[in-house]
Amino acid sequence: MSLETVSSNLSFGGVQGVYKHASSVTGTDMTFSVYVPPHAPGMKLPVVWYLSGLTCTHANVTEKGEFRRACAELGLIFVAPDTSPRGEGVADDPAAAYDFGLGAGFYVDATTEPFARHYRMWSYVTEELPALVAANFPADMARQAIMGHSMGGHGALTIALTFPDRFRSVSAFAPIVAPGQVPWGHKALPGYLGDDKAAWRRHDTVALIEDGARVKDILVDQGEADGFLAEQLKPSLLVAACTDAGIDLTLRMQPGYDHSYYFISTFMEDHLRWHAERLG
C-alpha cells in the first residue's frame, strides 16, 4: 500500500510527517500523522497511538499536543489518525451537527445506511493503519500503547479492552466512558449501529468491563472545569466499573482545566512517560 507524503518537518531531531493513502477499508483517502524520534539506523521503536475527539482531524494533536520533545527523549513513535472518513460521497449528519457524521466516527464500523459504506473506523484503526505503519516506519509492533481524548478516549479504552494482548498500556484525557448512558452515545451508537444493543456494549468502556474485559491499569486525566463533565463524560461510572473489576485506575481530577488542548498539552508528557515505563 503506497503512501503519499503531504509534509515532512524536522523537530527535536526527529521527523514529523503527515501522510495520505487510499484506504481499502473506508473507500476514501485517509490522512494521518507520524512522529518518528531520532534513533540509530535499524532500531525498532515502540508506538503510541493517539485517537482524537469530536470535530478533530490528525492535525489537532499534531499542531497543539506538544508531544514531540517527550517522544524524542523517550524514543516513542507517535501516530495520530483522522476521526472519520472524508471526501465526496461520504455521508454526513443531515443537520450538519458536530457530534455525528464527518469528524465524529466514534471508532466503530457502522452497519446502518448510509454510513456503513465508509464509516469503518474500527477496522481502519485496528487493522489497516497498523499494517501500514508497520510496513513504512521503524515500528516495534510488539510494543504498542494507545491513548485518546474525549471520543478518542472512548476509542482508546474500548480498543485496549478488546485487544489487551496488543497494547501494553492505555490512557485517556476526558474520555467518554459510557456512551450507552450519555447523549453523545445515544446519538452515535444507534446512528451507526442500529438497534443492536449488544453491538453498543462492545463499544462502551463501562459495559465492556462489566462484561468481563480487562486491562491491568488505566490512567485518566479529567479537567474539573470541563463543560462536558457532568452530562457526557461521567468518570464516576468508570471508577465504579474498575473498582468492581479490580482494574487499577488512576483518575486525576485537574482543578481549573477544561476540555481543550490547553488541558491536553499540559498533561501530555505525564501520559507519555507513563506509557514509556510500560513499553520498556
Short mmCIF file of N, CA and C in Angstrom, two decimals, residues 27-129:
data_model
loop_
_atom_site.label_atom_id
_atom_site.label_comp_id
_atom_site.label_asym_id
_atom_site.label_seq_id
_atom_site.Cartn_x
_atom_site.Cartn_y
_atom_site.Cartn_z
N GLY A 27 -12.79 3.16 1.86
CA GLY A 27 -13.12 3.51 0.49
C GLY A 27 -12.88 4.98 0.17
N THR A 28 -12.02 5.62 0.97
CA THR A 28 -11.70 7.03 0.78
C THR A 28 -10.20 7.22 0.94
N ASP A 29 -9.72 8.39 0.60
CA ASP A 29 -8.37 8.77 1.01
C ASP A 29 -8.39 9.08 2.50
N MET A 30 -7.34 8.67 3.20
CA MET A 30 -7.21 8.94 4.63
C MET A 30 -5.87 9.61 4.89
N THR A 31 -5.87 10.56 5.81
CA THR A 31 -4.67 11.29 6.19
C THR A 31 -4.36 11.02 7.65
N PHE A 32 -3.08 10.86 7.95
CA PHE A 32 -2.66 10.64 9.34
C PHE A 32 -1.27 11.23 9.53
N SER A 33 -0.87 11.41 10.78
CA SER A 33 0.46 11.95 11.06
C SER A 33 1.26 10.95 11.87
N VAL A 34 2.58 10.98 11.68
CA VAL A 34 3.51 10.13 12.43
C VAL A 34 4.73 10.95 12.81
N TYR A 35 5.06 10.94 14.10
CA TYR A 35 6.34 11.50 14.52
C TYR A 35 7.28 10.34 14.81
N VAL A 36 8.44 10.35 14.15
CA VAL A 36 9.48 9.36 14.40
C VAL A 36 10.65 10.07 15.07
N PRO A 37 10.99 9.69 16.30
CA PRO A 37 12.06 10.37 17.03
C PRO A 37 13.43 10.00 16.47
N PRO A 38 14.47 10.74 16.83
CA PRO A 38 15.81 10.36 16.41
C PRO A 38 16.16 8.98 16.95
N HIS A 39 16.84 8.17 16.12
CA HIS A 39 17.15 6.80 16.53
C HIS A 39 18.29 6.27 15.68
N ALA A 40 18.93 5.23 16.18
CA ALA A 40 20.02 4.60 15.44
C ALA A 40 19.47 3.84 14.25
N PRO A 41 20.23 3.77 13.15
CA PRO A 41 19.78 3.00 11.98
C PRO A 41 19.45 1.56 12.35
N GLY A 42 18.32 1.09 11.85
CA GLY A 42 17.92 -0.29 12.10
C GLY A 42 17.17 -0.51 13.39
N MET A 43 17.11 0.50 14.25
CA MET A 43 16.41 0.35 15.54
C MET A 43 14.90 0.36 15.33
N LYS A 44 14.20 -0.50 16.06
CA LYS A 44 12.75 -0.51 16.08
C LYS A 44 12.27 0.18 17.36
N LEU A 45 11.26 1.01 17.23
CA LEU A 45 10.80 1.84 18.33
C LEU A 45 9.37 1.52 18.73
N PRO A 46 9.03 1.65 20.01
CA PRO A 46 7.64 1.45 20.43
C PRO A 46 6.72 2.53 19.86
N VAL A 47 5.44 2.19 19.78
CA VAL A 47 4.45 3.03 19.11
C VAL A 47 3.38 3.46 20.11
N VAL A 48 3.07 4.76 20.13
CA VAL A 48 1.94 5.28 20.88
C VAL A 48 0.90 5.78 19.89
N TRP A 49 -0.30 5.23 19.97
CA TRP A 49 -1.41 5.67 19.13
C TRP A 49 -2.21 6.72 19.88
N TYR A 50 -2.57 7.79 19.18
CA TYR A 50 -3.38 8.85 19.78
C TYR A 50 -4.65 9.03 18.94
N LEU A 51 -5.81 8.84 19.58
CA LEU A 51 -7.10 8.98 18.90
C LEU A 51 -7.75 10.29 19.34
N SER A 52 -8.13 11.10 18.37
CA SER A 52 -8.66 12.43 18.64
C SER A 52 -10.16 12.41 18.87
N GLY A 53 -10.69 13.55 19.31
CA GLY A 53 -12.09 13.68 19.68
C GLY A 53 -12.95 14.30 18.60
N LEU A 54 -14.18 14.57 18.96
CA LEU A 54 -15.18 15.11 18.04
C LEU A 54 -14.68 16.37 17.34
N THR A 55 -14.94 16.46 16.07
CA THR A 55 -14.63 17.57 15.15
C THR A 55 -13.16 17.61 14.74
N CYS A 56 -12.31 16.78 15.32
CA CYS A 56 -10.88 16.87 15.07
C CYS A 56 -10.45 16.07 13.84
N THR A 57 -9.27 16.40 13.35
CA THR A 57 -8.54 15.58 12.39
C THR A 57 -7.21 15.20 13.04
N HIS A 58 -6.31 14.60 12.26
CA HIS A 58 -4.97 14.33 12.77
C HIS A 58 -4.26 15.61 13.19
N ALA A 59 -4.67 16.75 12.61
CA ALA A 59 -3.91 17.99 12.76
C ALA A 59 -4.01 18.58 14.15
N ASN A 60 -5.12 18.34 14.87
CA ASN A 60 -5.29 18.99 16.17
C ASN A 60 -4.17 18.63 17.14
N VAL A 61 -3.96 17.34 17.34
CA VAL A 61 -2.90 16.95 18.27
C VAL A 61 -1.53 17.20 17.66
N THR A 62 -1.40 17.04 16.35
CA THR A 62 -0.11 17.25 15.70
C THR A 62 0.37 18.68 15.90
N GLU A 63 -0.54 19.63 15.85
CA GLU A 63 -0.17 21.03 15.96
C GLU A 63 -0.25 21.57 17.39
N LYS A 64 -1.07 20.97 18.25
CA LYS A 64 -1.31 21.53 19.58
C LYS A 64 -0.93 20.61 20.73
N GLY A 65 -0.60 19.36 20.44
CA GLY A 65 -0.43 18.38 21.51
C GLY A 65 0.85 18.48 22.30
N GLU A 66 1.88 19.11 21.76
CA GLU A 66 3.15 19.31 22.46
C GLU A 66 3.74 17.98 22.96
N PHE A 67 3.81 17.02 22.06
CA PHE A 67 4.30 15.68 22.42
C PHE A 67 5.70 15.39 21.93
N ARG A 68 6.22 16.17 20.98
CA ARG A 68 7.44 15.78 20.29
C ARG A 68 8.69 15.80 21.17
N ARG A 69 8.83 16.77 22.03
CA ARG A 69 10.01 16.81 22.89
C ARG A 69 10.09 15.55 23.74
N ALA A 70 8.98 15.16 24.36
CA ALA A 70 8.97 13.96 25.20
C ALA A 70 9.18 12.71 24.35
N CYS A 71 8.55 12.64 23.18
CA CYS A 71 8.73 11.46 22.33
C CYS A 71 10.18 11.33 21.87
N ALA A 72 10.82 12.45 21.58
CA ALA A 72 12.23 12.41 21.18
C ALA A 72 13.09 11.90 22.33
N GLU A 73 12.82 12.35 23.52
CA GLU A 73 13.60 11.91 24.69
C GLU A 73 13.36 10.44 25.00
N LEU A 74 12.10 10.01 24.90
CA LEU A 74 11.72 8.67 25.32
C LEU A 74 11.83 7.63 24.21
N GLY A 75 12.03 8.08 22.97
CA GLY A 75 12.15 7.16 21.84
C GLY A 75 10.83 6.53 21.45
N LEU A 76 9.77 7.35 21.35
CA LEU A 76 8.43 6.86 21.05
C LEU A 76 7.97 7.37 19.69
N ILE A 77 7.48 6.46 18.85
CA ILE A 77 6.76 6.86 17.64
C ILE A 77 5.34 7.24 18.04
N PHE A 78 4.85 8.34 17.50
CA PHE A 78 3.54 8.87 17.86
C PHE A 78 2.68 8.93 16.60
N VAL A 79 1.58 8.18 16.57
CA VAL A 79 0.72 8.07 15.39
C VAL A 79 -0.65 8.67 15.70
N ALA A 80 -1.12 9.56 14.82
CA ALA A 80 -2.41 10.21 15.02
C ALA A 80 -3.26 10.10 13.75
N PRO A 81 -4.25 9.21 13.74
CA PRO A 81 -5.16 9.11 12.58
C PRO A 81 -6.24 10.17 12.61
N ASP A 82 -7.04 10.22 11.56
CA ASP A 82 -8.21 11.08 11.49
C ASP A 82 -9.34 10.44 12.32
N THR A 83 -10.43 11.19 12.48
CA THR A 83 -11.55 10.73 13.28
C THR A 83 -12.71 10.17 12.45
N SER A 84 -12.65 10.31 11.13
CA SER A 84 -13.71 9.78 10.29
C SER A 84 -13.22 9.77 8.85
N PRO A 85 -13.91 9.02 7.97
CA PRO A 85 -13.63 9.16 6.54
C PRO A 85 -14.10 10.53 6.07
N ARG A 86 -13.51 10.98 4.97
CA ARG A 86 -13.88 12.28 4.40
C ARG A 86 -13.82 12.20 2.89
N GLY A 87 -14.48 13.13 2.23
CA GLY A 87 -14.41 13.21 0.78
C GLY A 87 -15.78 13.19 0.13
N GLU A 88 -15.77 13.30 -1.18
CA GLU A 88 -17.01 13.34 -1.94
C GLU A 88 -17.77 12.03 -1.78
N GLY A 89 -19.04 12.13 -1.50
CA GLY A 89 -19.88 10.96 -1.37
C GLY A 89 -19.92 10.35 0.01
N VAL A 90 -19.15 10.90 0.97
CA VAL A 90 -19.17 10.37 2.34
C VAL A 90 -20.36 10.97 3.08
N ALA A 91 -21.17 10.13 3.67
CA ALA A 91 -22.39 10.59 4.35
C ALA A 91 -22.05 11.46 5.55
N ASP A 92 -22.94 12.39 5.83
CA ASP A 92 -22.79 13.27 6.98
C ASP A 92 -24.14 13.37 7.68
N ASP A 93 -24.14 13.91 8.88
CA ASP A 93 -25.38 14.19 9.59
C ASP A 93 -26.21 15.17 8.75
N PRO A 94 -27.47 14.87 8.50
CA PRO A 94 -28.28 15.78 7.68
C PRO A 94 -28.36 17.19 8.23
N ALA A 95 -28.26 17.30 9.55
CA ALA A 95 -28.32 18.62 10.19
C ALA A 95 -26.95 19.24 10.34
N ALA A 96 -25.91 18.55 9.83
CA ALA A 96 -24.53 19.04 9.94
C ALA A 96 -24.12 19.26 11.39
N ALA A 97 -24.59 18.41 12.28
CA ALA A 97 -24.23 18.51 13.69
C ALA A 97 -22.78 18.11 13.89
N TYR A 98 -22.15 18.65 14.92
CA TYR A 98 -20.73 18.38 15.16
C TYR A 98 -20.49 16.99 15.75
N ASP A 99 -21.51 16.38 16.34
CA ASP A 99 -21.31 15.17 17.12
C ASP A 99 -21.75 13.89 16.40
N PHE A 100 -21.91 13.97 15.08
CA PHE A 100 -22.28 12.78 14.31
C PHE A 100 -21.90 13.05 12.86
N GLY A 101 -21.44 12.00 12.16
CA GLY A 101 -21.04 12.18 10.77
C GLY A 101 -19.59 12.60 10.66
N LEU A 102 -19.29 13.49 9.73
CA LEU A 102 -17.91 13.89 9.47
C LEU A 102 -17.24 14.41 10.74
N GLY A 103 -16.05 13.88 11.02
CA GLY A 103 -15.32 14.27 12.22
C GLY A 103 -15.79 13.58 13.48
N ALA A 104 -16.73 12.66 13.35
CA ALA A 104 -17.32 12.04 14.54
C ALA A 104 -17.60 10.55 14.30
N GLY A 105 -16.58 9.83 13.86
CA GLY A 105 -16.77 8.42 13.51
C GLY A 105 -16.93 7.48 14.67
N PHE A 106 -16.61 7.92 15.89
CA PHE A 106 -16.79 7.15 17.13
C PHE A 106 -16.03 5.83 17.15
N TYR A 107 -15.12 5.62 16.21
CA TYR A 107 -14.26 4.44 16.20
C TYR A 107 -15.08 3.14 16.23
N VAL A 108 -16.11 3.10 15.38
CA VAL A 108 -16.92 1.90 15.19
C VAL A 108 -16.95 1.58 13.70
N ASP A 109 -17.36 0.37 13.37
CA ASP A 109 -17.69 0.00 12.00
C ASP A 109 -19.20 0.10 11.85
N ALA A 110 -19.66 1.12 11.14
CA ALA A 110 -21.10 1.35 11.01
C ALA A 110 -21.76 0.20 10.25
N THR A 111 -22.98 -0.10 10.65
CA THR A 111 -23.78 -1.13 9.98
C THR A 111 -25.06 -0.56 9.39
N THR A 112 -25.38 0.70 9.69
CA THR A 112 -26.60 1.32 9.17
C THR A 112 -26.28 2.15 7.93
N GLU A 113 -27.27 2.27 7.06
CA GLU A 113 -27.12 3.12 5.88
C GLU A 113 -27.51 4.57 6.23
N PRO A 114 -26.85 5.56 5.60
CA PRO A 114 -25.85 5.45 4.54
C PRO A 114 -24.40 5.41 5.05
N PHE A 115 -24.20 5.09 6.32
CA PHE A 115 -22.87 5.21 6.92
C PHE A 115 -22.02 3.96 6.76
N ALA A 116 -22.65 2.81 6.53
CA ALA A 116 -21.91 1.54 6.52
C ALA A 116 -20.86 1.49 5.41
N ARG A 117 -21.07 2.20 4.34
CA ARG A 117 -20.15 2.12 3.20
C ARG A 117 -18.76 2.65 3.56
N HIS A 118 -18.69 3.75 4.29
CA HIS A 118 -17.40 4.40 4.53
C HIS A 118 -16.98 4.43 6.01
N TYR A 119 -17.93 4.47 6.92
CA TYR A 119 -17.60 4.68 8.34
C TYR A 119 -17.18 3.37 8.99
N ARG A 120 -15.92 3.00 8.72
CA ARG A 120 -15.36 1.76 9.25
C ARG A 120 -14.07 2.08 10.02
N MET A 121 -14.20 3.00 10.98
CA MET A 121 -13.03 3.50 11.69
C MET A 121 -12.44 2.46 12.64
N TRP A 122 -13.25 1.54 13.14
CA TRP A 122 -12.72 0.48 14.00
C TRP A 122 -11.72 -0.38 13.22
N SER A 123 -12.14 -0.86 12.06
CA SER A 123 -11.25 -1.69 11.24
C SER A 123 -10.06 -0.88 10.73
N TYR A 124 -10.29 0.39 10.43
CA TYR A 124 -9.20 1.22 9.93
C TYR A 124 -8.11 1.37 11.00
N VAL A 125 -8.52 1.69 12.23
CA VAL A 125 -7.56 1.97 13.30
C VAL A 125 -6.94 0.69 13.85
N THR A 126 -7.68 -0.42 13.86
CA THR A 126 -7.15 -1.64 14.46
C THR A 126 -6.51 -2.60 13.46
N GLU A 127 -6.78 -2.42 12.16
CA GLU A 127 -6.25 -3.36 11.17
C GLU A 127 -5.43 -2.68 10.08
N GLU A 128 -6.08 -1.84 9.28
CA GLU A 128 -5.39 -1.30 8.10
C GLU A 128 -4.25 -0.36 8.46
N LEU A 129 -4.50 0.61 9.32
CA LEU A 129 -3.45 1.58 9.62
C LEU A 129 -2.27 0.94 10.37
#
